[in-house]
Amino acid sequence: MVRMDDDLVFKALADPTRRLLLDRLFERDGRTLTELESQLEMTRFGVMKHLKVLAQAGLVVSRKQGREKLHFLNPVPIRQIHDRWIDKYREREVSALLDLKTSLEDTA
Amino acid sequence: MVRMDDDLVFKALADPTRRLLLDRLFERDGRTLTELESQLEMTRFGVMKHLKVLAQAGLVVSRKQGREKLHFLNPVPIRQIHDRWIDKYREREVSALLDLKTSLEDTA
DNA sequence: ATGATAGGTGACTAAAAGGTCACATGTCAA
DNA sequence: TTGACATGTGACCTTTTAGTCACCTATCAT
């Protein structure tokens, strides 16, 4: 299997601000730069740089609309990370283990 | 859901050498530092540092045996990354899309 | 015991990444 | 058309990280 830009994806995910941006887009897609900036303790320029990194990694796709630019989350690279180190045989047990852990935390 | 060390995990995955170490351990567990070092263009100290980062992230677990130390891959944090940005509803389509992509690449 | 082997620590240097700013372009609304 | 708004670029500084080395401890085999 070809893994063309895996380095860009992992580097992109390494920064907490960028992960937070992905979280915001996971909640709701199609946000603008200004909207994302308003929720971060950072200047517009910092957020813009982060969005660029995410876009080059393929984790975020953008579309221009008038003077605004809307940003969308692309989950495909995330799934590829998963498939790299979790084979289909072990997927069941790992997933089950995490479900159990989550339910324990919820009841606690 | 509590995500205690997610930053350590993502930072650990950001380096290509560390991902290569995970690949080697994914192929076969229980390797020693010396064995891992012999396959990398790097001094023992560099590899040791990388293993330490992976261990602190919980991606690698180690066990001492005599004067050797055996290293094992722990896939659980990987699965947690997956679950953060891929909900169970979208998992089917993303997974199917990637399976299709893989089969196309194989026949090409 | 002693030489060889496996692993560990702290200090150091060079490269990469995060963040800000001055400045600039394109778009909207009155 | 003109002022406000949304986004974009390049240079710059600071912090973090990757990698190496001198030096050290623990274990094995003879």
Tab-separated table of C-alpha atoms (C1' of nucleotides) in Angstrom:
chain	number	residue	atom	x	y	z
A	1	MET	CA	0.000	0.000	0.000
A	2	VAL	CA	1.245	3.411	-0.935
A	3	ARG	CA	1.557	5.938	1.879
A	4	MET	CA	2.362	9.141	0.081
A	5	ASP	CA	2.064	11.912	2.639
A	6	ASP	CA	1.977	10.070	5.908
A	7	ASP	CA	4.646	12.334	7.304
A	8	LEU	CA	2.533	15.424	6.670
A	9	VAL	CA	-0.433	13.814	8.393
A	10	PHE	CA	1.456	12.840	11.532
A	11	LYS	CA	3.260	16.171	11.746
A	12	ALA	CA	-0.070	17.922	11.384
A	13	LEU	CA	-1.591	15.930	14.223
A	14	ALA	CA	1.353	16.595	16.511
A	15	ASP	CA	0.215	20.068	17.538
A	16	PRO	CA	-2.547	20.520	20.152
A	17	THR	CA	-3.957	23.620	18.468
A	18	ARG	CA	-4.390	21.736	15.211
A	19	ARG	CA	-6.096	18.851	16.986
A	20	LEU	CA	-8.422	21.356	18.597
A	21	LEU	CA	-9.255	22.731	15.169
A	22	LEU	CA	-10.094	19.230	13.995
A	23	ASP	CA	-12.304	18.793	17.057
A	24	ARG	CA	-14.196	21.975	16.229
A	25	LEU	CA	-14.662	20.860	12.622
A	26	PHE	CA	-15.699	17.408	13.799
A	27	GLU	CA	-18.509	19.042	15.766
A	28	ARG	CA	-19.568	21.103	12.806
A	29	ASP	CA	-18.041	21.504	9.355
A	30	GLY	CA	-17.889	24.574	7.153
A	31	ARG	CA	-16.443	27.091	9.563
A	32	THR	CA	-14.474	30.160	8.499
A	33	LEU	CA	-11.022	31.206	9.626
A	34	THR	CA	-12.410	34.116	11.631
A	35	GLU	CA	-14.885	31.892	13.416
A	36	LEU	CA	-12.178	29.386	14.348
A	37	GLU	CA	-9.835	32.157	15.444
A	38	SER	CA	-12.423	33.697	17.769
A	39	GLN	CA	-12.286	30.591	19.960
A	40	LEU	CA	-8.523	30.366	20.271
A	41	GLU	CA	-5.981	32.331	22.269
A	42	MET	CA	-3.973	33.082	19.184
A	43	THR	CA	-3.766	35.609	16.409
A	44	ARG	CA	-5.393	35.032	13.057
A	45	PHE	CA	-1.995	34.345	11.524
A	46	GLY	CA	-1.242	31.458	13.793
A	47	VAL	CA	-4.579	29.815	13.056
A	48	MET	CA	-4.047	30.360	9.353
A	49	LYS	CA	-0.693	28.620	9.470
A	50	HIS	CA	-2.236	25.680	11.299
A	51	LEU	CA	-5.057	25.394	8.787
A	52	LYS	CA	-2.508	25.381	6.000
A	53	VAL	CA	-0.631	22.520	7.615
A	54	LEU	CA	-3.858	20.581	8.060
A	55	ALA	CA	-4.807	21.218	4.434
A	56	GLN	CA	-1.446	20.040	3.099
A	57	ALA	CA	-1.887	16.875	5.106
A	58	GLY	CA	-5.306	16.314	3.567
A	59	LEU	CA	-7.018	16.455	6.943
A	60	VAL	CA	-8.914	19.615	6.083
A	61	VAL	CA	-10.483	20.561	2.760
A	62	SER	CA	-11.501	24.139	2.004
A	63	ARG	CA	-13.883	25.886	-0.351
A	64	LYS	CA	-14.035	29.580	-1.104
A	65	GLN	CA	-17.341	31.380	-0.885
A	66	GLY	CA	-17.268	35.084	-1.563
A	67	ARG	CA	-14.733	36.680	0.697
A	68	GLU	CA	-14.953	33.780	3.121
A	69	LYS	CA	-13.339	30.364	3.040
A	70	LEU	CA	-15.129	27.380	4.514
A	71	HIS	CA	-13.189	24.511	6.076
A	72	PHE	CA	-14.183	20.863	6.252
A	73	LEU	CA	-12.777	17.828	8.048
A	74	ASN	CA	-11.585	14.859	6.015
A	75	PRO	CA	-11.390	11.707	8.179
A	76	VAL	CA	-9.786	9.403	5.610
A	77	PRO	CA	-6.137	9.907	6.692
A	78	ILE	CA	-7.133	9.136	10.273
A	79	ARG	CA	-8.482	5.782	9.233
A	80	GLN	CA	-5.249	5.028	7.390
A	81	ILE	CA	-3.267	5.566	10.574
A	82	HIS	CA	-5.489	3.062	12.298
A	83	ASP	CA	-5.095	0.446	9.609
A	84	ARG	CA	-1.310	0.739	9.709
A	85	TRP	CA	-0.867	-0.738	13.181
A	86	ILE	CA	-4.125	-2.517	13.920
A	87	ASP	CA	-4.836	-5.556	11.800
A	88	LYS	CA	-8.363	-6.822	11.323
A	89	TYR	CA	-7.773	-9.701	13.716
A	90	ARG	CA	-6.701	-7.560	16.615
A	91	GLU	CA	-9.217	-4.806	15.845
A	92	ARG	CA	-12.043	-6.662	17.584
A	93	GLU	CA	-10.262	-7.077	20.898
A	94	VAL	CA	-8.779	-3.593	20.998
A	95	SER	CA	-12.113	-2.036	20.192
A	96	ALA	CA	-13.893	-4.173	22.767
A	97	LEU	CA	-11.307	-3.293	25.381
A	98	LEU	CA	-11.831	0.403	24.799
A	99	ASP	CA	-15.620	0.092	24.877
A	100	LEU	CA	-15.300	-1.629	28.220
A	101	LYS	CA	-12.974	1.054	29.523
A	102	THR	CA	-15.358	3.797	28.414
A	103	SER	CA	-18.369	2.166	30.051
A	104	LEU	CA	-16.425	1.756	33.280
A	105	GLU	CA	-15.464	5.424	33.252
A	106	ASP	CA	-19.054	6.455	32.607
A	107	THR	CA	-20.438	4.505	35.527
A	108	ALA	CA	-17.668	5.584	37.898
B	1	MET	CA	-14.053	10.451	27.833
B	2	VAL	CA	-10.759	11.232	29.498
B	3	ARG	CA	-7.765	11.687	27.202
B	4	MET	CA	-4.845	11.892	29.568
B	5	ASP	CA	-1.707	11.645	27.458
B	6	ASP	CA	-2.959	12.324	23.984
B	7	ASP	CA	-0.270	14.927	23.438
B	8	LEU	CA	2.485	12.427	24.188
B	9	VAL	CA	0.961	9.955	21.748
B	10	PHE	CA	0.700	12.403	18.869
B	11	LYS	CA	4.145	13.853	19.485
B	12	ALA	CA	5.542	10.340	19.546
B	13	LEU	CA	3.960	9.504	16.207
B	14	ALA	CA	5.254	12.693	14.597
B	15	ASP	CA	8.738	11.332	13.959
B	16	PRO	CA	9.405	8.981	11.010
B	17	THR	CA	12.038	6.990	12.892
B	18	ARG	CA	9.592	6.267	15.700
B	19	ARG	CA	6.927	5.190	13.219
B	20	LEU	CA	9.483	2.875	11.663
B	21	LEU	CA	10.172	1.394	15.076
B	22	LEU	CA	6.452	0.766	15.511
B	23	ASP	CA	6.381	-0.888	12.087
B	24	ARG	CA	9.193	-3.220	13.071
B	25	LEU	CA	7.439	-4.121	16.316
B	26	PHE	CA	4.174	-4.580	14.445
B	27	GLU	CA	5.890	-7.203	12.299
B	28	ARG	CA	7.304	-8.924	15.332
B	29	ASP	CA	7.210	-8.039	19.011
B	30	GLY	CA	9.842	-8.558	21.674
B	31	ARG	CA	12.869	-7.045	19.985
B	32	THR	CA	15.837	-5.607	21.841
B	33	LEU	CA	17.353	-2.153	21.507
B	34	THR	CA	20.431	-3.551	19.804
B	35	GLU	CA	18.362	-5.432	17.267
B	36	LEU	CA	16.308	-2.358	16.433
B	37	GLU	CA	19.413	-0.202	16.215
B	38	SER	CA	21.110	-2.545	13.763
B	39	GLN	CA	18.452	-1.756	11.170
B	40	LEU	CA	18.619	2.013	11.455
B	41	GLU	CA	21.124	4.580	10.250
B	42	MET	CA	21.485	6.001	13.710
B	43	THR	CA	23.482	5.525	16.847
B	44	ARG	CA	22.172	3.482	19.728
B	45	PHE	CA	21.517	6.652	21.712
B	46	GLY	CA	19.156	8.057	19.161
B	47	VAL	CA	17.135	4.855	19.051
B	48	MET	CA	17.081	4.733	22.841
B	49	LYS	CA	15.656	8.238	23.000
B	50	HIS	CA	12.973	7.346	20.488
B	51	LEU	CA	12.019	4.221	22.408
B	52	LYS	CA	11.733	6.292	25.559
B	53	VAL	CA	9.357	8.714	23.839
B	54	LEU	CA	7.270	5.819	22.552
B	55	ALA	CA	7.185	4.264	26.020
B	56	GLN	CA	6.078	7.469	27.710
B	57	ALA	CA	3.272	7.699	25.175
B	58	GLY	CA	2.192	4.157	26.004
B	59	LEU	CA	2.766	2.992	22.450
B	60	VAL	CA	5.554	0.649	23.464
B	61	VAL	CA	5.768	-1.499	26.566
B	62	SER	CA	9.042	-3.025	27.713
B	63	ARG	CA	10.140	-5.913	29.877
B	64	LYS	CA	13.604	-6.590	31.196
B	65	GLN	CA	15.119	-10.012	30.692
B	66	GLY	CA	18.629	-10.458	31.999
B	67	ARG	CA	20.807	-7.764	30.504
B	68	GLU	CA	18.402	-7.340	27.614
B	69	LYS	CA	15.184	-5.366	27.400
B	70	LEU	CA	12.374	-6.559	25.169
B	71	HIS	CA	10.004	-4.095	23.519
B	72	PHE	CA	6.366	-4.650	22.592
B	73	LEU	CA	3.824	-2.658	20.602
B	74	ASN	CA	0.655	-1.473	22.327
B	75	PRO	CA	-2.039	-0.615	19.765
B	76	VAL	CA	-4.614	0.823	22.159
B	77	PRO	CA	-3.632	4.508	21.818
B	78	ILE	CA	-3.850	4.174	18.045
B	79	ARG	CA	-7.423	3.051	18.288
B	80	GLN	CA	-8.226	6.018	20.522
B	81	ILE	CA	-7.004	8.406	17.836
B	82	HIS	CA	-9.327	6.744	15.402
B	83	ASP	CA	-12.333	7.005	17.681
B	84	ARG	CA	-11.734	10.701	18.271
B	85	TRP	CA	-12.536	11.838	14.737
B	86	ILE	CA	-14.426	8.955	13.182
B	87	ASP	CA	-17.834	8.258	14.656
B	88	LYS	CA	-19.413	4.846	14.344
B	89	TYR	CA	-21.808	6.074	11.682
B	90	ARG	CA	-19.160	7.356	9.348
B	91	GLU	CA	-16.765	4.499	10.071
B	92	ARG	CA	-18.500	2.191	7.592
B	93	GLU	CA	-18.216	4.498	4.622
B	94	VAL	CA	-14.657	5.617	5.336
B	95	SER	CA	-13.529	2.040	5.765
B	96	ALA	CA	-15.315	0.935	2.616
B	97	LEU	CA	-13.788	3.794	0.671
B	98	LEU	CA	-10.317	2.781	1.711
B	99	ASP	CA	-10.890	-0.882	0.942
B	100	LEU	CA	-11.968	0.140	-2.532
B	101	LYS	CA	-8.909	2.343	-2.948
B	102	THR	CA	-6.613	-0.477	-1.876
B	103	SER	CA	-8.155	-2.983	-4.254
B	104	LEU	CA	-7.844	-0.521	-7.116
B	105	GLU	CA	-4.170	0.011	-6.342
B	106	ASP	CA	-3.559	-3.717	-6.181
B	107	THR	CA	-5.073	-4.410	-9.595
B	108	ALA	CA	-3.373	-1.426	-11.246
C	1	DA	C1'	37.791	-11.920	38.138
C	2	DT	C1'	37.876	-9.804	33.715
C	3	DG	C1'	36.786	-8.666	29.196
C	4	DA	C1'	32.853	-8.244	26.274
C	5	DT	C1'	28.130	-7.139	25.734
C	6	DA	C1'	23.526	-4.706	26.648
C	7	DG	C1'	21.573	-0.822	28.295
C	8	DG	C1'	21.322	4.103	30.659
C	9	DT	C1'	22.250	9.441	31.736
C	10	DG	C1'	23.270	14.399	31.047
C	11	DA	C1'	25.208	17.909	28.340
C	12	DC	C1'	25.640	19.780	23.979
C	13	DT	C1'	24.721	21.355	18.924
C	14	DA	C1'	21.964	21.904	14.820
C	15	DA	C1'	17.602	21.791	12.666
C	16	DA	C1'	12.618	22.332	12.746
C	17	DA	C1'	8.355	24.201	14.319
C	18	DG	C1'	5.221	27.667	16.641
C	19	DG	C1'	3.768	32.298	16.869
C	20	DT	C1'	3.617	37.312	15.719
C	21	DC	C1'	3.783	41.398	12.833
C	22	DA	C1'	3.959	44.726	8.789
C	23	DC	C1'	2.031	44.758	4.675
C	24	DA	C1'	-1.016	43.338	0.813
C	25	DT	C1'	-5.206	41.591	-2.047
C	26	DG	C1'	-9.980	40.678	-2.842
C	27	DT	C1'	-14.991	41.264	-1.466
C	28	DC	C1'	-19.075	43.291	0.612
C	29	DA	C1'	-22.381	47.093	1.766
C	30	DA	C1'	-23.947	51.748	1.972
D	1	DT	C1'	-16.464	54.607	-4.464
D	2	DT	C1'	-14.905	54.217	-0.122
D	3	DG	C1'	-14.443	52.181	4.279
D	4	DA	C1'	-14.850	47.887	6.669
D	5	DC	C1'	-14.147	43.044	6.566
D	6	DA	C1'	-12.028	38.305	5.393
D	7	DT	C1'	-8.121	36.262	3.979
D	8	DG	C1'	-3.121	35.857	2.321
D	9	DT	C1'	2.406	36.341	2.310
D	10	DG	C1'	7.208	36.809	3.874
D	11	DA	C1'	10.350	37.961	7.315
D	12	DC	C1'	11.480	37.440	11.915
D	13	DC	C1'	12.256	35.554	16.734
D	14	DT	C1'	11.762	31.948	20.204
D	15	DT	C1'	11.038	27.343	21.680
D	16	DT	C1'	11.223	22.568	20.884
D	17	DT	C1'	13.182	18.469	19.096
D	18	DA	C1'	16.568	15.176	16.858
D	19	DG	C1'	20.883	13.320	17.159
D	20	DT	C1'	25.616	12.565	19.023
D	21	DC	C1'	29.109	11.876	22.489
D	22	DA	C1'	31.716	11.056	26.939
D	23	DC	C1'	30.912	8.515	30.640
D	24	DC	C1'	28.480	5.100	33.580
D	25	DT	C1'	26.126	0.554	35.488
D	26	DA	C1'	24.629	-4.177	35.054
D	27	DT	C1'	24.962	-8.868	33.174
D	28	DC	C1'	27.012	-12.762	30.721
D	29	DA	C1'	30.741	-16.191	29.510
D	30	DT	C1'	35.157	-18.050	30.137
